[in-house]
XYZ file of C-alpha atoms in Angstrom:
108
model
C -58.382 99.184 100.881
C -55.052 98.807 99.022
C -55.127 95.390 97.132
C -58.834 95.092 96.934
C -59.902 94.029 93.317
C -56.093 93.691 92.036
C -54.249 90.538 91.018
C -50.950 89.606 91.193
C -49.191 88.167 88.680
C -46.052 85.945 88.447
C -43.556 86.661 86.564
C -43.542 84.223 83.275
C -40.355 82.353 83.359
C -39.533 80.952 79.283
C -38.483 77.132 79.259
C -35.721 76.782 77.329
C -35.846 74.188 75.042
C -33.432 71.735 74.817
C -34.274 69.779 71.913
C -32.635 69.842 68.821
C -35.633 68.403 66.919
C -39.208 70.424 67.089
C -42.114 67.992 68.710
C -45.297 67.703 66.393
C -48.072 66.697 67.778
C -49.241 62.898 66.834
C -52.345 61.156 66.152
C -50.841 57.705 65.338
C -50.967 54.445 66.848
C -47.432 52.756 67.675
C -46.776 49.643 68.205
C -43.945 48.440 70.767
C -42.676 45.453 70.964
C -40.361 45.095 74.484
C -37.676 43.004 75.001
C -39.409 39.545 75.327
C -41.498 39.420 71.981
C -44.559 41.504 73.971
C -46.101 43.882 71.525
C -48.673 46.473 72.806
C -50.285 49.207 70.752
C -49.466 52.341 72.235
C -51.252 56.070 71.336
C -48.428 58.677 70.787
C -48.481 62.185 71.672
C -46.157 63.753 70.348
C -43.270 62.921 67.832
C -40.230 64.689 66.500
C -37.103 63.116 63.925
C -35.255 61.439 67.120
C -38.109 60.590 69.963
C -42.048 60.186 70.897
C -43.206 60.619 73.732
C -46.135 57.838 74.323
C -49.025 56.748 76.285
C -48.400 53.895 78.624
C -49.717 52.281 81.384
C -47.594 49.435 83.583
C -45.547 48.032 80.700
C -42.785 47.708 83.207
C -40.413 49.261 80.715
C -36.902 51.258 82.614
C -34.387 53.773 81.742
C -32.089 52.567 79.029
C -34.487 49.514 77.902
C -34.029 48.678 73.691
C -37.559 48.214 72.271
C -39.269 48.157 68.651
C -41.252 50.668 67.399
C -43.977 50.655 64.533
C -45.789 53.184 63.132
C -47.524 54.991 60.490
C -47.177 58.730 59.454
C -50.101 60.008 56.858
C -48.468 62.491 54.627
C -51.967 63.131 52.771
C -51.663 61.641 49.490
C -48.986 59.188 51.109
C -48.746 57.054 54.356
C -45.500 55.850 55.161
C -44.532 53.053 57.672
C -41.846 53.429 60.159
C -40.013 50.591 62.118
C -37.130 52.113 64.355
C -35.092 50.864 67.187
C -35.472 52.967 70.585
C -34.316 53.188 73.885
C -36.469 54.209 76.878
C -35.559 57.481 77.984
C -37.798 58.415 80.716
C -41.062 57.022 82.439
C -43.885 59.011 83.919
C -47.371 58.379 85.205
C -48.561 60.126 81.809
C -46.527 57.598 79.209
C -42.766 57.153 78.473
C -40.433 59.191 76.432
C -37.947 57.246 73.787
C -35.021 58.125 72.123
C -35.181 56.822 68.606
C -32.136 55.292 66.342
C -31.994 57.343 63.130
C -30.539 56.082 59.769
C -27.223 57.097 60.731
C -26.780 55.695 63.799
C -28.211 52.232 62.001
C -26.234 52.184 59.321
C -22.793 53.642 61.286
């Protein structure tokens, strides 16, 4: 029989990757504070110069929203703390995706 015991395979299409900055994989804790004064203490999951990408559940954040992030990066023998300014860039089921002010943009 013609097809018995063969598979077919789809073709692999690359993603093309859009992002200027290479995402690293996190194991950090951040903090957010939303407009409002709330803070909640967020798990990140991945984190590049400009964004992080975050686990969240029904913080009622929306596109575009300003919040406050804080966070700690272990560099080994060093652990330096972070506080940036971000803006909500997306919202999924799995977390929400912001877009973080960088040192030029605070200082500009």
């Amino acid at each position: 029989m013609p097809g018995v015991g063969t598979t077919k395979t789809q073709p692999t299409r690359s993603a093309v990757e859009r992002r200027l900055h290479t995402r690293h994989r996190a194991r950090t804790i951040v903090s957010i504070t939303v407009p409002g004064g709330r803070r909640k203490l967020c798990k990140a999951v991945n984190l590049s110069a400009t964004g992080v990408f975050i686990e969240t559940t029904n913080l009622g954040l929306r596109k575009g929203q300003q919040v406050v992030l804080s966070f700690a990066i272990n560099l080994g023998a060093i652990t330096k703390l972070h506080r940036r300014t971000a803006v909500v860039a997306h919202v999924s089921r799995g977390g929400t995706g912001l877009l973080m002010e960088t040192f030029a943009q605070a200082s500009g």
